[in-house]
Amino acid sequence: MARDPLAGKLPVTVITGFLGSGKTTLLKHLLTHPGMDRAALVINELGEVGIDHDLLQVSSEQMTLLSNGCLCCTVRTDLQETLRELFAQRRAGAVIDFDRVFVETTGLADPAPVLQTLATDTLLSDYYRLDCVATLVDAVNGMTQLDTQPEAVKQAAVADRLLLTKTDLAAPDAVEALQARLRALNPHALFIIATHGQVDPALLTDVGLRNARPDAARLARWLGETGEGGGYLGQRLAPGVKHDPAIKSFALVFDRPFAWETFSAALDLVSRLRGPDLLRVKGLVNIAGERGPVVVQAVQHIFHPTVTLEAWPSDDRRSRLVFITRNIPRETVEQLFAAVGALNA
Amino acid sequence: MTKLAAPGPAARPEQTLAWNMTLLAHHELAGFGGLGEGMAMQQTRDGRRILWLAHESAPKNFTGVDVTDPRNPKVVVQTDLPHAKMRSNSLDVVGDVMAVAYQTSGVNIQPAGFDLFDVSVPESPKRISHFDASGPHSRGVHAVWFVDGETVHLAGGAADFEPTNPKDDQFYRIVDVRKPSQPEEVGRWWYPGTRKGDDAPPPKRLPPQFDMGYRAHNTNVFPQRPDRAYVGYIDGGAWVLDISDRSRPKPVASWQYSPPFNGFTHTVLPLFSRDLLIVSDECVLDDGADWPKLVWVLDNRVETNPVPIGTFPAPPYDAFAKRGGRFGAHNLHENLPVPTSWRSDSIIVGTFFNAGVRAYDVSDPFQVKEVAYFVPGAPKLSPVGAIQLNDCFVDDRGLVFTVDRFVGGLYILEMNV
């Protein structure tokens, strides 16, 4: 028996959002939520969040164990170092046996560097796996940010969970319009209304694939095929909804298995030429000769190492790929795969 | 990064540490929770799984635990030794026959050797025969390897064997048990120079604090290479013997790394599909006094020249060395060629005394990775104040069974690797 490439790695949830989107409020809430027992929360600055002394169990310069069992840790040099050290401390029994990690993005809150770190640092990837990207969108300013800040669009596009904050401060129709726009931008994400940061942390974890033996339901959920994204809203894009014409979200289905060379060459090509516009790719691919589907995940040019699942969960063995792109139409990607396939035939 | 102010939330030895191993059940075995290094699983004719455990010391001999439901283990039998100057320590089961080793605290004490039992009714084991290995210079049998129903390979002394140094009394013996009522020795091998009358001079001793003897410990033979015995020879290092003629075992290769290391080679585990040998030491001194005790990876592509290429990443010294009791490598799950045993050439599970039970991924032999661990909190009444996991067995369901050396009994774990 060999090791499962996904099992046994601590899931990491990345929390991102624009300045003012309510991250600090959310973090404060998480620090007291009973559902954060045995979670590690990596934040940028403790002072900003402000921890009530009544909640402290044990504290040091950099780590604080809170009364709800959550280990709060501040980033010292960089995230890599922090996560590595955090695991070393866990292994030595110097901190609690945390079983999941929440990471706040830094600076401009671009999640891509954090995702890159998790995808490419081989030491870290022995212990951690990216599980969920949770993006906060402020209901008051979100629409303007989406209009003026390409970064805001990207953050929404890469999210598994879209947390709408300050909905109590915005007009109901503005909230609806924002939701509709986000839905068009990223139909696969689950919407969560997070007034005053009130979110059940369970909704922000256990999103990705936990092992290479997922059942059909989990795979479908992971691919966004179950309509989970419509959980809160459940509505389709209505006429007149403001949308982002540059952002394309589409799913491709391929009936025939790929040769690995064809598939990787096509994806490599689009990533090299248009990496920054490849906001998010995920899917299950039928590669000839593999025992199960190959899991593909990418954010922009950052591709996670591919993983072959143990078996197909159902008779449907078609390759399914979900894309969110900027100015790359569906037809272009379809034709690219066809052309590379033809060249490699 | 600074450590949390002492004591950290989990730095205490009573605190459990776990990664990718989940405790399903813990059984204190009726207050006799001190177990040796004999663990074997029987599949009974009525469909039960009985885990047989050898005790570390008297008064108990062995215990049978029904682990059919791993969340609800039940003791079905627990037996006593005839007297307190002996221990069983090691056992193996093939079908309904169990071999149990007997070692005595001094020479010339009986019984010393091994017993064969019929355990077809696990609740009432019946002794079939006794193989006598007692003698004026023998402390009997320390470890048995019995996986084919025909041969017991063992580390033990003999009535006719006078060692050059009393610590070197146990050597490799091959005993034919095809007639279970009449076990018969068919071959033996000892480290040259350890028997009086040998042409070779006695081997040079390790420094006194590490001098544990030139004697055999684990003597493993697998069906993939029935003509090879893989022998940990304690202070004599790792040995591979050609046993194609069982009456005259011949060395194929040996690897001695002490000094500079501190001796006590315990297990030599071949990974046949990988051309690797995994060699484990045994820690035998408390408080890190014989640190480092390691698990080694050897390139065995040329079997006459095994080359060390790495070690398993050891549990952190700072966290464990002074936690209480022994700290370092000991038993590995040995891919037993029996239906109830898990077999893997890429994941190795072993026990490390106070650093618990740990699983390692050796798929890249140059860069072995730890993938799981479980360190139980100190058991109640622990004489050293920390867990001392002594042995482990992984069954064909992938469940990990591991035992404490003193009082903790049996821990049953599920792995997520």
mmCIF file with all atom_site columns, C-alpha atoms in Angstrom, chain B residues 15-201:
data_model
loop_
_atom_site.group_PDB
_atom_site.id
_atom_site.type_symbol
_atom_site.label_atom_id
_atom_site.label_alt_id
_atom_site.label_comp_id
_atom_site.label_asym_id
_atom_site.label_entity_id
_atom_site.label_seq_id
_atom_site.pdbx_PDB_ins_code
_atom_site.Cartn_x
_atom_site.Cartn_y
_atom_site.Cartn_z
_atom_site.occupancy
_atom_site.B_iso_or_equiv
_atom_site.pdbx_formal_charge
_atom_site.auth_seq_id
_atom_site.auth_comp_id
_atom_site.auth_asym_id
_atom_site.auth_atom_id
_atom_site.pdbx_PDB_model_num
ATOM 1   C CA . GLN B 1 15  ? -0.818  15.016  26.875 1.00 0.00 ? 15  GLN B CA 1
ATOM 2   C CA . THR B 1 16  ? -1.639  13.007  23.762 1.00 0.00 ? 16  THR B CA 1
ATOM 3   C CA . LEU B 1 17  ? -0.039  14.128  20.488 1.00 0.00 ? 17  LEU B CA 1
ATOM 4   C CA . ALA B 1 18  ? -1.527  12.946  17.233 1.00 0.00 ? 18  ALA B CA 1
ATOM 5   C CA . TRP B 1 19  ? -1.256  13.486  13.528 1.00 0.00 ? 19  TRP B CA 1
ATOM 6   C CA . ASN B 1 20  ? -3.112  11.252  11.081 1.00 0.00 ? 20  ASN B CA 1
ATOM 7   C CA . MET B 1 21  ? -3.656  8.563   13.671 1.00 0.00 ? 21  MET B CA 1
ATOM 8   C CA . THR B 1 22  ? -6.909  8.386   15.591 1.00 0.00 ? 22  THR B CA 1
ATOM 9   C CA . LEU B 1 23  ? -7.426  6.335   18.719 1.00 0.00 ? 23  LEU B CA 1
ATOM 10  C CA . LEU B 1 24  ? -10.264 3.849   18.285 1.00 0.00 ? 24  LEU B CA 1
ATOM 11  C CA . ALA B 1 25  ? -9.810  2.034   21.579 1.00 0.00 ? 25  ALA B CA 1
ATOM 12  C CA . HIS B 1 26  ? -7.488  1.645   24.537 1.00 0.00 ? 26  HIS B CA 1
ATOM 13  C CA . HIS B 1 27  ? -7.439  -1.476  26.712 1.00 0.00 ? 27  HIS B CA 1
ATOM 14  C CA . GLU B 1 28  ? -5.455  -1.772  29.935 1.00 0.00 ? 28  GLU B CA 1
ATOM 15  C CA . LEU B 1 29  ? -5.623  -5.601  29.833 1.00 0.00 ? 29  LEU B CA 1
ATOM 16  C CA . ALA B 1 30  ? -7.002  -6.119  33.281 1.00 0.00 ? 30  ALA B CA 1
ATOM 17  C CA . GLY B 1 31  ? -4.203  -4.201  34.935 1.00 0.00 ? 31  GLY B CA 1
ATOM 18  C CA . PHE B 1 32  ? -1.430  -6.147  33.221 1.00 0.00 ? 32  PHE B CA 1
ATOM 19  C CA . GLY B 1 33  ? -0.604  -3.569  30.580 1.00 0.00 ? 33  GLY B CA 1
ATOM 20  C CA . GLY B 1 34  ? 3.156   -4.115  30.346 1.00 0.00 ? 34  GLY B CA 1
ATOM 21  C CA . LEU B 1 35  ? 3.807   -5.733  27.002 1.00 0.00 ? 35  LEU B CA 1
ATOM 22  C CA . GLY B 1 36  ? 6.876   -6.995  25.201 1.00 0.00 ? 36  GLY B CA 1
ATOM 23  C CA . GLU B 1 37  ? 7.524   -7.272  21.515 1.00 0.00 ? 37  GLU B CA 1
ATOM 24  C CA . GLY B 1 38  ? 5.344   -10.184 20.495 1.00 0.00 ? 38  GLY B CA 1
ATOM 25  C CA . MET B 1 39  ? 2.175   -9.266  18.601 1.00 0.00 ? 39  MET B CA 1
ATOM 26  C CA . ALA B 1 40  ? 0.349   -11.480 16.131 1.00 0.00 ? 40  ALA B CA 1
ATOM 27  C CA . MET B 1 41  ? -3.163  -11.711 14.789 1.00 0.00 ? 41  MET B CA 1
ATOM 28  C CA . GLN B 1 42  ? -5.098  -14.911 14.378 1.00 0.00 ? 42  GLN B CA 1
ATOM 29  C CA . GLN B 1 43  ? -8.146  -15.258 12.177 1.00 0.00 ? 43  GLN B CA 1
ATOM 30  C CA . THR B 1 44  ? -10.180 -17.943 13.938 1.00 0.00 ? 44  THR B CA 1
ATOM 31  C CA . ARG B 1 45  ? -12.296 -20.537 12.206 1.00 0.00 ? 45  ARG B CA 1
ATOM 32  C CA . ASP B 1 46  ? -15.416 -18.867 13.572 1.00 0.00 ? 46  ASP B CA 1
ATOM 33  C CA . GLY B 1 47  ? -14.391 -15.583 11.928 1.00 0.00 ? 47  GLY B CA 1
ATOM 34  C CA . ARG B 1 48  ? -12.968 -13.697 14.898 1.00 0.00 ? 48  ARG B CA 1
ATOM 35  C CA . ARG B 1 49  ? -9.725  -11.792 14.958 1.00 0.00 ? 49  ARG B CA 1
ATOM 36  C CA . ILE B 1 50  ? -7.645  -12.522 18.032 1.00 0.00 ? 50  ILE B CA 1
ATOM 37  C CA . LEU B 1 51  ? -4.639  -10.330 18.730 1.00 0.00 ? 51  LEU B CA 1
ATOM 38  C CA . TRP B 1 52  ? -2.041  -12.270 20.730 1.00 0.00 ? 52  TRP B CA 1
ATOM 39  C CA . LEU B 1 53  ? 0.261   -10.222 22.918 1.00 0.00 ? 53  LEU B CA 1
ATOM 40  C CA . ALA B 1 54  ? 3.390   -11.326 24.773 1.00 0.00 ? 54  ALA B CA 1
ATOM 41  C CA . HIS B 1 55  ? 3.976   -9.653  28.115 1.00 0.00 ? 55  HIS B CA 1
ATOM 42  C CA . GLU B 1 56  ? 7.156   -7.771  28.943 1.00 0.00 ? 56  GLU B CA 1
ATOM 43  C CA . SER B 1 57  ? 7.616   -9.506  32.249 1.00 0.00 ? 57  SER B CA 1
ATOM 44  C CA . ALA B 1 58  ? 6.106   -11.875 34.787 1.00 0.00 ? 58  ALA B CA 1
ATOM 45  C CA . PRO B 1 59  ? 3.587   -12.694 36.137 1.00 0.00 ? 59  PRO B CA 1
ATOM 46  C CA . LYS B 1 60  ? 1.713   -12.783 32.819 1.00 0.00 ? 60  LYS B CA 1
ATOM 47  C CA . ASN B 1 61  ? 2.687   -14.915 29.868 1.00 0.00 ? 61  ASN B CA 1
ATOM 48  C CA . PHE B 1 62  ? 0.424   -13.842 27.018 1.00 0.00 ? 62  PHE B CA 1
ATOM 49  C CA . THR B 1 63  ? -2.972  -12.286 26.472 1.00 0.00 ? 63  THR B CA 1
ATOM 50  C CA . GLY B 1 64  ? -5.470  -12.895 23.674 1.00 0.00 ? 64  GLY B CA 1
ATOM 51  C CA . VAL B 1 65  ? -7.699  -9.963  22.720 1.00 0.00 ? 65  VAL B CA 1
ATOM 52  C CA . ASP B 1 66  ? -10.685 -10.217 20.406 1.00 0.00 ? 66  ASP B CA 1
ATOM 53  C CA . VAL B 1 67  ? -10.253 -7.220  18.082 1.00 0.00 ? 67  VAL B CA 1
ATOM 54  C CA . THR B 1 68  ? -12.876 -8.195  15.515 1.00 0.00 ? 68  THR B CA 1
ATOM 55  C CA . ASP B 1 69  ? -14.545 -4.896  16.396 1.00 0.00 ? 69  ASP B CA 1
ATOM 56  C CA . PRO B 1 70  ? -11.519 -2.642  16.847 1.00 0.00 ? 70  PRO B CA 1
ATOM 57  C CA . ARG B 1 71  ? -13.598 -0.142  18.803 1.00 0.00 ? 71  ARG B CA 1
ATOM 58  C CA . ASN B 1 72  ? -14.553 -2.763  21.341 1.00 0.00 ? 72  ASN B CA 1
ATOM 59  C CA . PRO B 1 73  ? -11.602 -5.045  22.122 1.00 0.00 ? 73  PRO B CA 1
ATOM 60  C CA . LYS B 1 74  ? -12.272 -7.847  24.607 1.00 0.00 ? 74  LYS B CA 1
ATOM 61  C CA . VAL B 1 75  ? -9.753  -9.954  26.490 1.00 0.00 ? 75  VAL B CA 1
ATOM 62  C CA . VAL B 1 76  ? -10.538 -13.616 25.842 1.00 0.00 ? 76  VAL B CA 1
ATOM 63  C CA . VAL B 1 77  ? -7.653  -15.175 27.729 1.00 0.00 ? 77  VAL B CA 1
ATOM 64  C CA . GLN B 1 78  ? -4.693  -14.139 29.872 1.00 0.00 ? 78  GLN B CA 1
ATOM 65  C CA . THR B 1 79  ? -2.157  -16.699 31.020 1.00 0.00 ? 79  THR B CA 1
ATOM 66  C CA . ASP B 1 80  ? 0.477   -16.866 33.758 1.00 0.00 ? 80  ASP B CA 1
ATOM 67  C CA . LEU B 1 81  ? 4.139   -17.807 33.712 1.00 0.00 ? 81  LEU B CA 1
ATOM 68  C CA . PRO B 1 82  ? 5.349   -20.641 35.949 1.00 0.00 ? 82  PRO B CA 1
ATOM 69  C CA . HIS B 1 83  ? 7.642   -18.325 37.914 1.00 0.00 ? 83  HIS B CA 1
ATOM 70  C CA . ALA B 1 84  ? 8.869   -14.772 38.122 1.00 0.00 ? 84  ALA B CA 1
ATOM 71  C CA . LYS B 1 85  ? 12.405  -15.280 36.779 1.00 0.00 ? 85  LYS B CA 1
ATOM 72  C CA . MET B 1 86  ? 11.177  -15.563 33.228 1.00 0.00 ? 86  MET B CA 1
ATOM 73  C CA . ARG B 1 87  ? 9.413   -13.566 30.564 1.00 0.00 ? 87  ARG B CA 1
ATOM 74  C CA . SER B 1 88  ? 7.747   -14.410 27.279 1.00 0.00 ? 88  SER B CA 1
ATOM 75  C CA . ASN B 1 89  ? 8.453   -11.165 25.350 1.00 0.00 ? 89  ASN B CA 1
ATOM 76  C CA . SER B 1 90  ? 7.958   -12.593 21.841 1.00 0.00 ? 90  SER B CA 1
ATOM 77  C CA . LEU B 1 91  ? 5.348   -14.661 19.977 1.00 0.00 ? 91  LEU B CA 1
ATOM 78  C CA . ASP B 1 92  ? 4.047   -15.429 16.496 1.00 0.00 ? 92  ASP B CA 1
ATOM 79  C CA . VAL B 1 93  ? 0.966   -17.185 15.168 1.00 0.00 ? 93  VAL B CA 1
ATOM 80  C CA . VAL B 1 94  ? 0.419   -19.230 12.012 1.00 0.00 ? 94  VAL B CA 1
ATOM 81  C CA . GLY B 1 95  ? -3.088  -20.547 11.537 1.00 0.00 ? 95  GLY B CA 1
ATOM 82  C CA . ASP B 1 96  ? -4.010  -22.004 14.900 1.00 0.00 ? 96  ASP B CA 1
ATOM 83  C CA . VAL B 1 97  ? -0.462  -22.578 16.137 1.00 0.00 ? 97  VAL B CA 1
ATOM 84  C CA . MET B 1 98  ? 1.338   -20.054 18.295 1.00 0.00 ? 98  MET B CA 1
ATOM 85  C CA . ALA B 1 99  ? 5.032   -19.997 19.218 1.00 0.00 ? 99  ALA B CA 1
ATOM 86  C CA . VAL B 1 100 ? 5.915   -18.205 22.472 1.00 0.00 ? 100 VAL B CA 1
ATOM 87  C CA . ALA B 1 101 ? 9.488   -17.400 23.518 1.00 0.00 ? 101 ALA B CA 1
ATOM 88  C CA . TYR B 1 102 ? 10.766  -17.847 27.063 1.00 0.00 ? 102 TYR B CA 1
ATOM 89  C CA . GLN B 1 103 ? 13.765  -15.990 28.370 1.00 0.00 ? 103 GLN B CA 1
ATOM 90  C CA . THR B 1 104 ? 15.032  -16.219 31.926 1.00 0.00 ? 104 THR B CA 1
ATOM 91  C CA . SER B 1 105 ? 16.628  -13.575 34.092 1.00 0.00 ? 105 SER B CA 1
ATOM 92  C CA . GLY B 1 106 ? 19.773  -15.672 34.547 1.00 0.00 ? 106 GLY B CA 1
ATOM 93  C CA . VAL B 1 107 ? 21.465  -18.739 33.118 1.00 0.00 ? 107 VAL B CA 1
ATOM 94  C CA . ASN B 1 108 ? 20.495  -22.296 33.933 1.00 0.00 ? 108 ASN B CA 1
ATOM 95  C CA . ILE B 1 109 ? 16.878  -21.554 34.794 1.00 0.00 ? 109 ILE B CA 1
ATOM 96  C CA . GLN B 1 110 ? 14.037  -23.609 33.364 1.00 0.00 ? 110 GLN B CA 1
ATOM 97  C CA . PRO B 1 111 ? 11.839  -23.396 31.425 1.00 0.00 ? 111 PRO B CA 1
ATOM 98  C CA . ALA B 1 112 ? 13.787  -21.440 28.820 1.00 0.00 ? 112 ALA B CA 1
ATOM 99  C CA . GLY B 1 113 ? 13.150  -21.866 25.102 1.00 0.00 ? 113 GLY B CA 1
ATOM 100 C CA . PHE B 1 114 ? 9.813   -21.695 23.339 1.00 0.00 ? 114 PHE B CA 1
ATOM 101 C CA . ASP B 1 115 ? 6.422   -23.333 23.520 1.00 0.00 ? 115 ASP B CA 1
ATOM 102 C CA . LEU B 1 116 ? 4.064   -24.215 20.731 1.00 0.00 ? 116 LEU B CA 1
ATOM 103 C CA . PHE B 1 117 ? 0.383   -23.822 21.532 1.00 0.00 ? 117 PHE B CA 1
ATOM 104 C CA . ASP B 1 118 ? -2.759  -24.921 19.784 1.00 0.00 ? 118 ASP B CA 1
ATOM 105 C CA . VAL B 1 119 ? -4.982  -21.849 19.927 1.00 0.00 ? 119 VAL B CA 1
ATOM 106 C CA . SER B 1 120 ? -7.824  -23.155 17.776 1.00 0.00 ? 120 SER B CA 1
ATOM 107 C CA . VAL B 1 121 ? -10.021 -22.374 20.767 1.00 0.00 ? 121 VAL B CA 1
ATOM 108 C CA . PRO B 1 122 ? -8.471  -19.063 21.781 1.00 0.00 ? 122 PRO B CA 1
ATOM 109 C CA . GLU B 1 123 ? -10.101 -19.120 25.193 1.00 0.00 ? 123 GLU B CA 1
ATOM 110 C CA . SER B 1 124 ? -8.126  -22.239 26.119 1.00 0.00 ? 124 SER B CA 1
ATOM 111 C CA . PRO B 1 125 ? -4.678  -22.465 24.528 1.00 0.00 ? 125 PRO B CA 1
ATOM 112 C CA . LYS B 1 126 ? -3.250  -25.985 24.695 1.00 0.00 ? 126 LYS B CA 1
ATOM 113 C CA . ARG B 1 127 ? 0.467   -26.539 24.839 1.00 0.00 ? 127 ARG B CA 1
ATOM 114 C CA . ILE B 1 128 ? 1.688   -28.828 22.073 1.00 0.00 ? 128 ILE B CA 1
ATOM 115 C CA . SER B 1 129 ? 5.364   -28.963 22.920 1.00 0.00 ? 129 SER B CA 1
ATOM 116 C CA . HIS B 1 130 ? 8.292   -27.216 24.538 1.00 0.00 ? 130 HIS B CA 1
ATOM 117 C CA . PHE B 1 131 ? 11.614  -26.586 22.863 1.00 0.00 ? 131 PHE B CA 1
ATOM 118 C CA . ASP B 1 132 ? 14.298  -26.425 25.517 1.00 0.00 ? 132 ASP B CA 1
ATOM 119 C CA . ALA B 1 133 ? 17.001  -23.813 25.040 1.00 0.00 ? 133 ALA B CA 1
ATOM 120 C CA . SER B 1 134 ? 18.136  -23.623 28.643 1.00 0.00 ? 134 SER B CA 1
ATOM 121 C CA . GLY B 1 135 ? 21.705  -24.323 29.642 1.00 0.00 ? 135 GLY B CA 1
ATOM 122 C CA . PRO B 1 136 ? 24.583  -23.435 31.922 1.00 0.00 ? 136 PRO B CA 1
ATOM 123 C CA . HIS B 1 137 ? 25.301  -20.335 29.818 1.00 0.00 ? 137 HIS B CA 1
ATOM 124 C CA . SER B 1 138 ? 21.876  -19.685 28.315 1.00 0.00 ? 138 SER B CA 1
ATOM 125 C CA . ARG B 1 139 ? 19.054  -17.334 29.200 1.00 0.00 ? 139 ARG B CA 1
ATOM 126 C CA . GLY B 1 140 ? 16.748  -19.045 26.730 1.00 0.00 ? 140 GLY B CA 1
ATOM 127 C CA . VAL B 1 141 ? 14.945  -17.414 23.805 1.00 0.00 ? 141 VAL B CA 1
ATOM 128 C CA . HIS B 1 142 ? 14.437  -13.701 23.371 1.00 0.00 ? 142 HIS B CA 1
ATOM 129 C CA . ALA B 1 143 ? 12.643  -13.511 20.034 1.00 0.00 ? 143 ALA B CA 1
ATOM 130 C CA . VAL B 1 144 ? 10.885  -15.896 17.652 1.00 0.00 ? 144 VAL B CA 1
ATOM 131 C CA . TRP B 1 145 ? 9.969   -15.558 13.975 1.00 0.00 ? 145 TRP B CA 1
ATOM 132 C CA . PHE B 1 146 ? 7.321   -18.055 12.922 1.00 0.00 ? 146 PHE B CA 1
ATOM 133 C CA . VAL B 1 147 ? 5.385   -17.223 9.761  1.00 0.00 ? 147 VAL B CA 1
ATOM 134 C CA . ASP B 1 148 ? 5.259   -20.358 7.581  1.00 0.00 ? 148 ASP B CA 1
ATOM 135 C CA . GLY B 1 149 ? 3.995   -22.989 9.993  1.00 0.00 ? 149 GLY B CA 1
ATOM 136 C CA . GLU B 1 150 ? 7.124   -25.059 9.448  1.00 0.00 ? 150 GLU B CA 1
ATOM 137 C CA . THR B 1 151 ? 10.105  -23.278 10.926 1.00 0.00 ? 151 THR B CA 1
ATOM 138 C CA . VAL B 1 152 ? 10.804  -21.208 14.001 1.00 0.00 ? 152 VAL B CA 1
ATOM 139 C CA . HIS B 1 153 ? 13.736  -18.859 13.492 1.00 0.00 ? 153 HIS B CA 1
ATOM 140 C CA . LEU B 1 154 ? 14.862  -17.542 16.830 1.00 0.00 ? 154 LEU B CA 1
ATOM 141 C CA . ALA B 1 155 ? 17.376  -15.634 18.873 1.00 0.00 ? 155 ALA B CA 1
ATOM 142 C CA . GLY B 1 156 ? 18.341  -17.801 21.794 1.00 0.00 ? 156 GLY B CA 1
ATOM 143 C CA . GLY B 1 157 ? 20.965  -19.691 23.694 1.00 0.00 ? 157 GLY B CA 1
ATOM 144 C CA . ALA B 1 158 ? 21.611  -23.440 23.859 1.00 0.00 ? 158 ALA B CA 1
ATOM 145 C CA . ALA B 1 159 ? 22.824  -25.975 26.399 1.00 0.00 ? 159 ALA B CA 1
ATOM 146 C CA . ASP B 1 160 ? 25.914  -26.707 24.330 1.00 0.00 ? 160 ASP B CA 1
ATOM 147 C CA . PHE B 1 161 ? 26.849  -23.082 23.655 1.00 0.00 ? 161 PHE B CA 1
ATOM 148 C CA . GLU B 1 162 ? 29.417  -21.391 25.860 1.00 0.00 ? 162 GLU B CA 1
ATOM 149 C CA . PRO B 1 163 ? 29.896  -17.766 24.845 1.00 0.00 ? 163 PRO B CA 1
ATOM 150 C CA . THR B 1 164 ? 33.247  -16.008 25.105 1.00 0.00 ? 164 THR B CA 1
ATOM 151 C CA . ASN B 1 165 ? 31.399  -13.216 26.879 1.00 0.00 ? 165 ASN B CA 1
ATOM 152 C CA . PRO B 1 166 ? 28.275  -13.992 28.945 1.00 0.00 ? 166 PRO B CA 1
ATOM 153 C CA . LYS B 1 167 ? 26.408  -11.186 27.187 1.00 0.00 ? 167 LYS B CA 1
ATOM 154 C CA . ASP B 1 168 ? 26.737  -12.990 23.850 1.00 0.00 ? 168 ASP B CA 1
ATOM 155 C CA . ASP B 1 169 ? 24.668  -16.047 24.764 1.00 0.00 ? 169 ASP B CA 1
ATOM 156 C CA . GLN B 1 170 ? 21.837  -15.676 22.236 1.00 0.00 ? 170 GLN B CA 1
ATOM 157 C CA . PHE B 1 171 ? 22.488  -16.485 18.586 1.00 0.00 ? 171 PHE B CA 1
ATOM 158 C CA . TYR B 1 172 ? 20.496  -17.420 15.483 1.00 0.00 ? 172 TYR B CA 1
ATOM 159 C CA . ARG B 1 173 ? 18.862  -20.852 15.577 1.00 0.00 ? 173 ARG B CA 1
ATOM 160 C CA . ILE B 1 174 ? 16.614  -22.561 13.033 1.00 0.00 ? 174 ILE B CA 1
ATOM 161 C CA . VAL B 1 175 ? 14.112  -25.038 14.426 1.00 0.00 ? 175 VAL B CA 1
ATOM 162 C CA . ASP B 1 176 ? 11.997  -27.334 12.288 1.00 0.00 ? 176 ASP B CA 1
ATOM 163 C CA . VAL B 1 177 ? 8.482   -27.599 13.713 1.00 0.00 ? 177 VAL B CA 1
ATOM 164 C CA . ARG B 1 178 ? 6.799   -29.514 10.906 1.00 0.00 ? 178 ARG B CA 1
ATOM 165 C CA . LYS B 1 179 ? 6.147   -32.085 13.575 1.00 0.00 ? 179 LYS B CA 1
ATOM 166 C CA . PRO B 1 180 ? 4.836   -29.638 16.176 1.00 0.00 ? 180 PRO B CA 1
ATOM 167 C CA . SER B 1 181 ? 5.138   -32.165 18.942 1.00 0.00 ? 181 SER B CA 1
ATOM 168 C CA . GLN B 1 182 ? 8.842   -32.645 18.199 1.00 0.00 ? 182 GLN B CA 1
ATOM 169 C CA . PRO B 1 183 ? 10.633  -29.400 17.391 1.00 0.00 ? 183 PRO B CA 1
ATOM 170 C CA . GLU B 1 184 ? 14.125  -30.073 16.144 1.00 0.00 ? 184 GLU B CA 1
ATOM 171 C CA . GLU B 1 185 ? 17.061  -27.740 15.567 1.00 0.00 ? 185 GLU B CA 1
ATOM 172 C CA . VAL B 1 186 ? 18.294  -27.861 11.970 1.00 0.00 ? 186 VAL B CA 1
ATOM 173 C CA . GLY B 1 187 ? 20.822  -25.031 11.872 1.00 0.00 ? 187 GLY B CA 1
ATOM 174 C CA . ARG B 1 188 ? 22.486  -22.183 13.696 1.00 0.00 ? 188 ARG B CA 1
ATOM 175 C CA . TRP B 1 189 ? 24.804  -19.273 13.171 1.00 0.00 ? 189 TRP B CA 1
ATOM 176 C CA . TRP B 1 190 ? 26.642  -17.079 15.627 1.00 0.00 ? 190 TRP B CA 1
ATOM 177 C CA . TYR B 1 191 ? 28.854  -14.050 15.329 1.00 0.00 ? 191 TYR B CA 1
ATOM 178 C CA . PRO B 1 192 ? 32.408  -15.291 14.769 1.00 0.00 ? 192 PRO B CA 1
ATOM 179 C CA . GLY B 1 193 ? 34.396  -15.169 17.965 1.00 0.00 ? 193 GLY B CA 1
ATOM 180 C CA . THR B 1 194 ? 31.425  -15.233 20.338 1.00 0.00 ? 194 THR B CA 1
ATOM 181 C CA . ARG B 1 195 ? 31.663  -18.977 21.096 1.00 0.00 ? 195 ARG B CA 1
ATOM 182 C CA . LYS B 1 196 ? 34.453  -20.522 23.067 1.00 0.00 ? 196 LYS B CA 1
ATOM 183 C CA . GLY B 1 197 ? 36.691  -22.469 20.732 1.00 0.00 ? 197 GLY B CA 1
ATOM 184 C CA . ASP B 1 198 ? 36.045  -20.228 17.701 1.00 0.00 ? 198 ASP B CA 1
ATOM 185 C CA . ASP B 1 199 ? 39.009  -19.517 15.479 1.00 0.00 ? 199 ASP B CA 1
ATOM 186 C CA . ALA B 1 200 ? 38.056  -15.847 15.294 1.00 0.00 ? 200 ALA B CA 1
ATOM 187 C CA . PRO B 1 201 ? 38.986  -13.644 18.244 1.00 0.00 ? 201 PRO B CA 1
#
